[in-house]
Amino acid sequence: MTDIVVVESPSKAKTINKYLGDSYKVLASFGHVRDLPPKDGSVRPDEDFAMDWQADDRGAKQLGEIARALKGAKTLYLATDPDREGEAISWHVQSALAERNALKGVRVKRVTFNEITKNAVKTAMAHPRDLDTPLIEAYLARRALDYLVGFTLSPVLWRKLPGSKSAGRVQSVALRLICEREAEIEVFKAREYWTVETVMLTPTGASYPARLTHYRGKKLDQFDLNDEAKAAAAKASVQAGAFSVASVEKKRTKRSPPPPFITSTLQQEASRKLGFSSQQTMRLAQQLYEGVEIGGDTVGLITYMRTDGVQLAQEAVSAIRKQIQAEFGEQYLPVAPRIYQSKAKNAQEAHEAIRPTDISLKPEKVARMLNAEQAKLYELIYKRALACQMSAAELDQTAVDLTDGKGQTLRATGSVLAFDGFLKLYKEDQDDPTDQDEDSRILPPVAKGDPAKTREVTSIQHFTQPPPRYSEASLVKKMEELGIGRPSTYASILSVLRDRNYVKLEARRFVPEDRGRLVTAFLVSFFARYVDTGFTANLEEELDEIAEGSANWREVLRAFWDDFSIAIAQTKDLKISDVIDALDQDLGPHFFPPREDGSDPRACPACGAGRLGLKLGRFGSFIGCSNYPTCQYTRKLAVEGGENEDDSLKDGMRVLGQHPETAEDITLRRGPYGLYVQQGEPNPEDKKAKPKRASLARGMDGASLTLEEALGLLSLPRLVGLHPETGQKIEANIGRFGPYVKMGALFASLDRDDNVLHLGLNRAMDLIAKKQASVKSLGGHPKNGEDVLVRKGRFGPYAQWGNIVANLPRGVEMDAVTLDEAVALLAEKGKTLTPRGKKGAKAKVAAKKEVAQKSAKPPAKKAAAKKTVAKATKKTPPQKTVGKAKPVAAKAGKI
């Protein structure tokens, strides 16, 4: 008798089924099988936070497949991921199956493994447990909180701040961090300061740099030399002095290796070292976790990648230490294993850090089995895990003080790497590295009392710098420090901010859009507590306490909702004028910065008498004149003359260069649907001939667009390569709904991080393979040889041949239908897809005419038609339809 195992993904199911053998059947849930319906009332605070759950089409299908497989089975093993989300998915599967009465006589057990290897999976199966109730309750509380904030606060935003899209419990706090950093940058006033630096010579003629630290007997503070005159006087004193070595201080320091990766540090280092976004990093890590084919077997290469824990399993540490000894030698192996402990206190700390599942699988060994991005990330994880158990690096640091006996002191510092230790393999990057690397500066031998000559003296002007904008790495680090968000949420939070157009990335740094600043200003003005980092962090701690079993999830929700509902109620009578006044006061310095000539930055340039201010219109915010309607001056919500105004397209176009073959101008232009590039100009004598045009790909910046990029866009579609198995062409292009790849009749959209101009064959094949799971080619149609496809549709699978489609009979899966059956269905029940636009309108008119003609037929036929309708009505009772309700795929559950 076969037992059933449920995991999240099909690839994981395939691998685990190989490990467990024929006595088990492993099925995929495809992630969450149910969620809260996106409508009011899915969480009901008045009913002690009762929740409704609903399965989508795919979830209902998977639950049906699992329920069918359970017939005759003794045990259901829920083997989803070993974290809060994984526990929640297992709970959803169990609850939904219980509602279907599919668990009668079936034992339900929970198994978890931190890596997808044969030993780990079999060990987990031998030690099952029950579902972790506190962890599930922590999920329920988190999901309810996110729902209540989103579905209660977002409508307030829509009503009171037109043009805004949504607010989120953690998302809005992250946006506030970005906006506040931008405000700091805007109000930052640069301060001037000077330093005096020298090149000194030893008695043997060796040179080394030094800096003036004491002037006229006083230690110099940063702004003591704050103008050129003071710096020149100090420089003259150094040039006139006769210096000698007053002291030489040497000490040896040790630098320990960083701990192995957790989710946040992996995202940070992948951003710094590899330029990967958080979302891209997690996608690649998921692929490495689920495994690749090695020696005819699928092997997971890394442990689970959503974790806060820095500890490693004892057997992993032993294997790493053996590898260090074999590869680097005894001196690189510390006497005792290094033990790391996390400072973070939360429920996911029990998981191991991210490490290779088998340390003998070196990056160069598995690189040929991975695509370029996967190989880079695996190498990063491998080196970090190996380095964390290596010996500390040792540095000899030297500080030399030189004095002229008249109050001037120079200092020279440097260090020598005495023993490289872990630095031989791995060095951690910084978000904002200093200009000077002390490890690379080596001082020549000097002794106390040695005379020193000044070969060169310079005074250097400096200005203080504003705080840097957040990168993905530094924002994740900040969120982690503040205790907001969790490993499973960092990537999605950053992605949502970009998708909502609240922020954009420039030079890999977050810049808030004006829409994002308005939302933040509104929330800070009227919901300050709920975008406060301290409040959000405290709420995260309460959720962790629920997961640990030390807090009641409904009590936490009650305490939150009592205050939050009052805050929402207080905005009921909030006037738009109050909102405008609050936002204008908060963002006025941003939109109307002081002018160099001292004139009023709010003076209307049209009428001269009115003052500019923030206005809220039906479609969003804008800048307008106070003398409206007499003066109708408006401008987009942007800083006057600032970087939000595209000066390069003031005349509607910008010439990027000439085509290398035709010498035609390649121009960037603005159209009604956004920016596009054009080759040449229309021919006035041939109105039908149009110049070649191409829209900019998602993420492309018109201000920095190059000629090469424009030529690449105009040359689309681009041949990426040939599929190694089928020989079919794989092309990349940009369509109506964004960039995509195409193979035959199969289309797959590109992800946000993919570049349509540089997409490689491996990545293109990966996208095609994922799409093939929802589209299957049955072969050429007998009439014209064009592909007959079977697709997953919103209301079930259907066959398609060109523009002709036919739904498959109920209960028939897409994998079960043959070419002949599909051709017969298309001939019998096929209908033509209605084209959009004017052609679609014409088709509708034609359809109406056809109906009118049919209605003019003899009465006898009408009566026959009525009889047919009556018969059909008897067979199928009428169903009530409310509004535009769609058929629900599965019965909704409640808690």
Coordinates of N, CA, C and O in Angstrom, one line a residue, residues 360-460:
S360 N 32.3 18.4 -0.4 CA 33.2 17.9 -1.4 C 32.8 18.3 -2.8 O 33.6 18.2 -3.8
L361 N 31.6 18.8 -2.9 CA 31.1 19.3 -4.3 C 31.6 20.7 -4.4 O 30.9 21.7 -4.2
K362 N 32.9 20.8 -4.9 CA 33.5 22.2 -5.1 C 32.8 22.9 -6.2 O 32.2 22.3 -7.1
P363 N 32.9 24.3 -6.2 CA 32.2 25.1 -7.2 C 32.6 24.7 -8.6 O 31.8 24.6 -9.5
E364 N 33.9 24.4 -8.8 CA 34.4 24.1 -10.2 C 33.9 22.8 -10.6 O 33.7 22.5 -11.8
K365 N 33.5 21.9 -9.7 CA 33.0 20.6 -10.0 C 31.6 20.6 -10.5 O 31.2 19.8 -11.4
V366 N 30.8 21.5 -9.9 CA 29.4 21.5 -10.3 C 29.0 22.6 -11.2 O 27.9 22.7 -11.7
A367 N 30.0 23.5 -11.6 CA 29.7 24.6 -12.4 C 29.1 24.2 -13.8 O 28.2 24.9 -14.3
R368 N 29.6 23.1 -14.3 CA 29.1 22.7 -15.7 C 27.7 22.2 -15.6 O 27.0 22.1 -16.6
M369 N 27.2 21.9 -14.4 CA 25.8 21.5 -14.3 C 24.8 22.7 -13.9 O 23.6 22.5 -13.8
L370 N 25.4 23.9 -13.8 CA 24.6 25.0 -13.4 C 24.7 26.1 -14.5 O 25.6 26.1 -15.3
N371 N 23.7 27.0 -14.5 CA 23.9 28.2 -15.4 C 24.8 29.2 -14.7 O 25.2 29.0 -13.5
A372 N 25.2 30.2 -15.4 CA 26.2 31.1 -14.9 C 25.8 31.8 -13.5 O 26.7 31.9 -12.6
E373 N 24.6 32.2 -13.4 CA 24.1 32.8 -12.2 C 24.1 31.9 -11.0 O 24.5 32.2 -9.9
Q374 N 23.6 30.6 -11.3 CA 23.5 29.6 -10.2 C 25.0 29.3 -9.7 O 25.2 29.2 -8.5
A375 N 25.9 29.2 -10.7 CA 27.3 28.9 -10.3 C 27.9 29.9 -9.5 O 28.6 29.6 -8.5
K376 N 27.6 31.2 -9.8 CA 28.2 32.3 -9.0 C 27.7 32.3 -7.6 O 28.4 32.5 -6.6
L377 N 26.4 32.1 -7.4 CA 25.8 32.1 -6.1 C 26.3 30.9 -5.3 O 26.6 31.0 -4.1
Y378 N 26.4 29.7 -5.9 CA 26.8 28.5 -5.2 C 28.3 28.7 -4.7 O 28.6 28.4 -3.6
E379 N 29.1 29.3 -5.6 CA 30.5 29.6 -5.2 C 30.6 30.5 -4.0 O 31.4 30.3 -3.1
L380 N 29.7 31.5 -4.0 CA 29.7 32.5 -2.8 C 29.3 31.7 -1.5 O 29.9 31.9 -0.5
I381 N 28.3 30.9 -1.6 CA 27.8 30.2 -0.4 C 28.9 29.2 0.0 O 29.2 29.0 1.2
Y382 N 29.5 28.5 -0.9 CA 30.5 27.5 -0.6 C 31.7 28.1 0.1 O 32.2 27.7 1.1
K383 N 32.2 29.2 -0.5 CA 33.4 29.9 0.1 C 33.1 30.5 1.5 O 34.0 30.4 2.4
R384 N 32.0 31.0 1.7 CA 31.6 31.6 3.0 C 31.5 30.5 4.0 O 32.0 30.7 5.1
A385 N 30.9 29.3 3.7 CA 30.8 28.2 4.6 C 32.1 27.7 5.0 O 32.4 27.4 6.1
L386 N 33.0 27.5 4.0 CA 34.4 27.0 4.3 C 35.2 28.0 5.1 O 35.8 27.7 6.1
A387 N 35.1 29.3 4.7 CA 35.9 30.3 5.4 C 35.5 30.5 6.9 O 36.3 30.8 7.7
C388 N 34.2 30.2 7.2 CA 33.7 30.5 8.6 C 34.4 29.5 9.6 O 34.3 29.8 10.8
Q389 N 35.0 28.4 9.1 CA 35.7 27.5 10.0 C 37.2 27.6 9.9 O 37.9 26.7 10.4
M390 N 37.7 28.6 9.2 CA 39.2 28.7 9.0 C 39.8 29.6 10.1 O 39.1 30.3 10.9
S391 N 41.1 29.6 10.1 CA 41.9 30.4 11.1 C 41.7 31.9 10.9 O 41.4 32.3 9.7
A392 N 41.8 32.6 12.0 CA 41.7 34.1 11.8 C 42.9 34.6 11.1 O 44.0 34.1 11.1
A393 N 42.7 35.8 10.4 CA 43.8 36.5 9.7 C 44.5 37.3 10.8 O 43.9 37.8 11.7
E394 N 45.9 37.4 10.6 CA 46.7 38.2 11.6 C 47.3 39.3 10.9 O 47.9 39.2 9.8
L395 N 47.2 40.5 11.5 CA 47.8 41.7 10.9 C 48.7 42.4 11.9 O 48.4 42.5 13.1
D396 N 49.9 42.8 11.4 CA 50.8 43.6 12.2 C 50.5 45.1 11.9 O 50.7 45.6 10.8
Q397 N 49.9 45.8 12.9 CA 49.5 47.2 12.7 C 50.6 48.1 13.3 O 51.1 47.8 14.4
T398 N 50.9 49.1 12.6 CA 52.0 50.1 13.0 C 51.5 51.5 12.9 O 50.8 51.9 12.0
A399 N 51.8 52.3 14.0 CA 51.5 53.7 14.0 C 52.8 54.4 14.4 O 53.4 54.2 15.4
V400 N 53.1 55.4 13.5 CA 54.4 56.2 13.7 C 54.0 57.6 13.9 O 53.3 58.2 13.1
D401 N 54.4 58.3 15.0 CA 54.2 59.7 15.3 C 55.6 60.4 15.0 O 56.6 60.0 15.5
L402 N 55.5 61.5 14.3 CA 56.7 62.3 14.0 C 56.4 63.7 14.5 O 55.3 64.3 14.3
T403 N 57.4 64.4 15.1 CA 57.2 65.7 15.7 C 58.3 66.6 15.3 O 59.5 66.2 15.1
D404 N 58.0 67.9 15.2 CA 59.1 68.9 14.9 C 59.5 69.6 16.2 O 60.3 70.6 16.1
G405 N 59.0 69.3 17.3 CA 59.3 69.9 18.6 C 58.7 71.3 18.8 O 58.9 71.9 19.8
K406 N 57.9 71.7 17.8 CA 57.3 73.0 17.9 C 55.7 73.0 17.9 O 55.1 74.0 17.7
G407 N 55.2 71.8 18.2 CA 53.8 71.7 18.3 C 53.1 71.0 17.1 O 51.9 70.7 17.2
Q408 N 53.9 70.7 16.1 CA 53.3 70.0 14.9 C 53.6 68.5 15.0 O 54.8 68.1 15.2
T409 N 52.6 67.7 14.9 CA 52.7 66.2 14.9 C 52.1 65.6 13.6 O 51.0 65.9 13.3
L410 N 52.9 64.7 13.0 CA 52.4 63.9 11.9 C 52.2 62.5 12.3 O 53.0 62.0 13.1
R411 N 51.2 61.8 11.7 CA 51.1 60.4 12.0 C 51.0 59.6 10.7 O 50.3 60.0 9.8
A412 N 51.7 58.5 10.7 CA 51.7 57.5 9.6 C 51.2 56.2 10.1 O 51.7 55.7 11.2
T413 N 50.2 55.6 9.5 CA 49.7 54.3 9.9 C 49.8 53.3 8.7 O 49.7 53.7 7.6
G414 N 49.9 52.1 9.1 CA 49.9 51.0 8.1 C 49.8 49.7 8.7 O 49.8 49.5 10.0
S415 N 49.5 48.7 8.0 CA 49.5 47.3 8.5 C 50.0 46.3 7.5 O 50.0 46.6 6.3
V416 N 50.5 45.3 8.0 CA 51.1 44.2 7.2 C 50.3 42.9 7.5 O 50.1 42.6 8.7
L417 N 49.9 42.2 6.4 CA 49.2 41.0 6.6 C 50.2 39.9 7.0 O 50.9 39.4 6.1
A418 N 50.3 39.6 8.3 CA 51.3 38.6 8.7 C 50.8 37.2 8.4 O 51.7 36.3 8.0
F419 N 49.5 36.9 8.4 CA 49.0 35.6 8.1 C 47.6 35.8 7.5 O 46.7 36.4 8.1
D420 N 47.4 35.3 6.3 CA 46.1 35.6 5.6 C 44.9 34.8 6.2 O 43.8 35.3 6.1
G421 N 45.1 33.6 6.7 CA 44.0 32.9 7.3 C 42.8 32.8 6.4 O 43.0 32.4 5.2
F422 N 41.6 33.1 6.8 CA 40.4 32.9 6.0 C 40.4 33.8 4.8 O 39.7 33.6 3.8
L423 N 41.2 35.0 4.9 CA 41.3 35.9 3.8 C 41.9 35.3 2.5 O 41.7 35.8 1.4
K424 N 42.5 34.2 2.7 CA 43.1 33.4 1.5 C 41.9 33.0 0.6 O 42.1 32.9 -0.6
L425 N 40.7 32.8 1.2 CA 39.6 32.2 0.5 C 38.5 33.3 0.3 O 37.9 33.3 -0.8
Y426 N 38.2 34.1 1.3 CA 37.0 34.9 1.3 C 37.2 36.2 2.0 O 37.8 36.2 3.1
K427 N 36.7 37.3 1.4 CA 36.7 38.6 2.1 C 35.4 39.2 1.9 O 34.8 39.3 0.8
E428 N 34.8 39.6 3.1 CA 33.4 40.2 3.0 C 33.5 41.6 2.5 O 34.3 42.4 2.9
D429 N 32.5 41.9 1.6 CA 32.4 43.3 1.1 C 31.7 44.2 2.0 O 30.9 43.7 2.9
Q430 N 31.8 45.5 1.8 CA 31.1 46.5 2.6 C 30.2 47.3 1.7 O 30.5 47.4 0.5
D431 N 29.1 47.9 2.2 CA 28.2 48.7 1.4 C 28.9 50.0 0.9 O 28.7 50.4 -0.2
D432 N 29.6 50.6 1.8 CA 30.3 51.9 1.5 C 31.7 51.8 2.0 O 32.1 52.3 3.0
P433 N 32.6 51.1 1.2 CA 34.0 50.9 1.6 C 34.7 52.2 1.6 O 34.4 53.1 0.9
T434 N 35.7 52.3 2.5 CA 36.5 53.6 2.6 C 37.5 53.6 1.4 O 37.8 52.5 0.8
D435 N 37.9 54.8 1.1 CA 38.8 54.9 0.0 C 40.1 54.2 0.2 O 40.8 53.8 -0.8
Q436 N 40.5 54.1 1.4 CA 41.9 53.6 1.7 C 41.8 52.2 2.4 O 41.1 52.0 3.3
D437 N 42.5 51.3 1.8 CA 42.6 49.9 2.4 C 43.8 49.8 3.2 O 44.9 49.7 2.7
E438 N 43.7 49.8 4.5 CA 44.8 49.7 5.4 C 45.6 48.5 5.2 O 46.8 48.5 5.5
D439 N 45.0 47.4 4.8 CA 45.7 46.1 4.7 C 46.8 46.2 3.6 O 47.8 45.5 3.6
S440 N 46.6 47.1 2.6 CA 47.5 47.2 1.5 C 48.6 48.3 1.7 O 49.5 48.4 0.9
R441 N 48.6 49.0 2.8 CA 49.6 50.0 3.1 C 50.7 49.4 4.0 O 50.4 49.0 5.1
I442 N 51.9 49.4 3.5 CA 53.0 48.8 4.3 C 54.0 50.0 4.5 O 54.5 50.6 3.6
L443 N 54.4 50.2 5.8 CA 55.4 51.2 6.1 C 56.8 50.6 6.1 O 57.0 49.5 6.5
P444 N 57.7 51.4 5.7 CA 59.1 51.0 5.7 C 59.6 50.9 7.1 O 59.0 51.5 8.0
P445 N 60.7 50.2 7.4 CA 61.3 50.1 8.7 C 61.7 51.5 9.2 O 62.4 52.3 8.6
V446 N 61.2 51.9 10.4 CA 61.6 53.2 11.1 C 61.8 52.9 12.5 O 61.3 51.9 13.1
A447 N 62.6 53.7 13.2 CA 62.9 53.6 14.6 C 62.8 54.9 15.3 O 63.0 56.0 14.7
K448 N 62.5 54.8 16.6 CA 62.4 56.1 17.4 C 63.7 56.9 17.3 O 64.8 56.3 17.5
G449 N 63.5 58.2 17.1 CA 64.7 59.1 17.0 C 65.2 59.3 15.6 O 66.0 60.2 15.4
D450 N 64.7 58.5 14.6 CA 65.2 58.6 13.2 C 64.7 60.0 12.7 O 63.6 60.4 12.9
P451 N 65.6 60.7 12.0 CA 65.2 61.9 11.4 C 64.3 61.6 10.2 O 64.5 60.5 9.6
A452 N 63.4 62.5 9.8 CA 62.5 62.3 8.7 C 62.4 63.6 7.9 O 62.2 64.7 8.5
K453 N 62.6 63.5 6.6 CA 62.5 64.7 5.7 C 61.1 64.7 5.1 O 60.6 63.7 4.8
T454 N 60.6 65.9 4.9 CA 59.4 66.1 4.1 C 59.7 66.3 2.6 O 60.3 67.3 2.3
R455 N 59.3 65.3 1.9 CA 59.6 65.4 0.4 C 58.5 66.2 -0.3 O 58.7 66.9 -1.2
E456 N 57.3 66.0 0.2 CA 56.1 66.7 -0.4 C 55.1 67.0 0.6 O 54.8 66.2 1.5
V457 N 54.5 68.2 0.6 CA 53.4 68.6 1.5 C 52.3 69.2 0.7 O 52.5 70.0 -0.2
T458 N 51.1 68.7 0.9 CA 49.9 69.1 0.2 C 48.8 69.4 1.2 O 48.6 68.8 2.2
S459 N 48.0 70.4 0.8 CA 46.7 70.7 1.6 C 45.6 70.3 0.7 O 45.5 70.7 -0.5
I460 N 44.6 69.5 1.2 CA 43.6 68.9 0.4 C 42.2 69.4 0.9 O 41.9 69.3 2.1

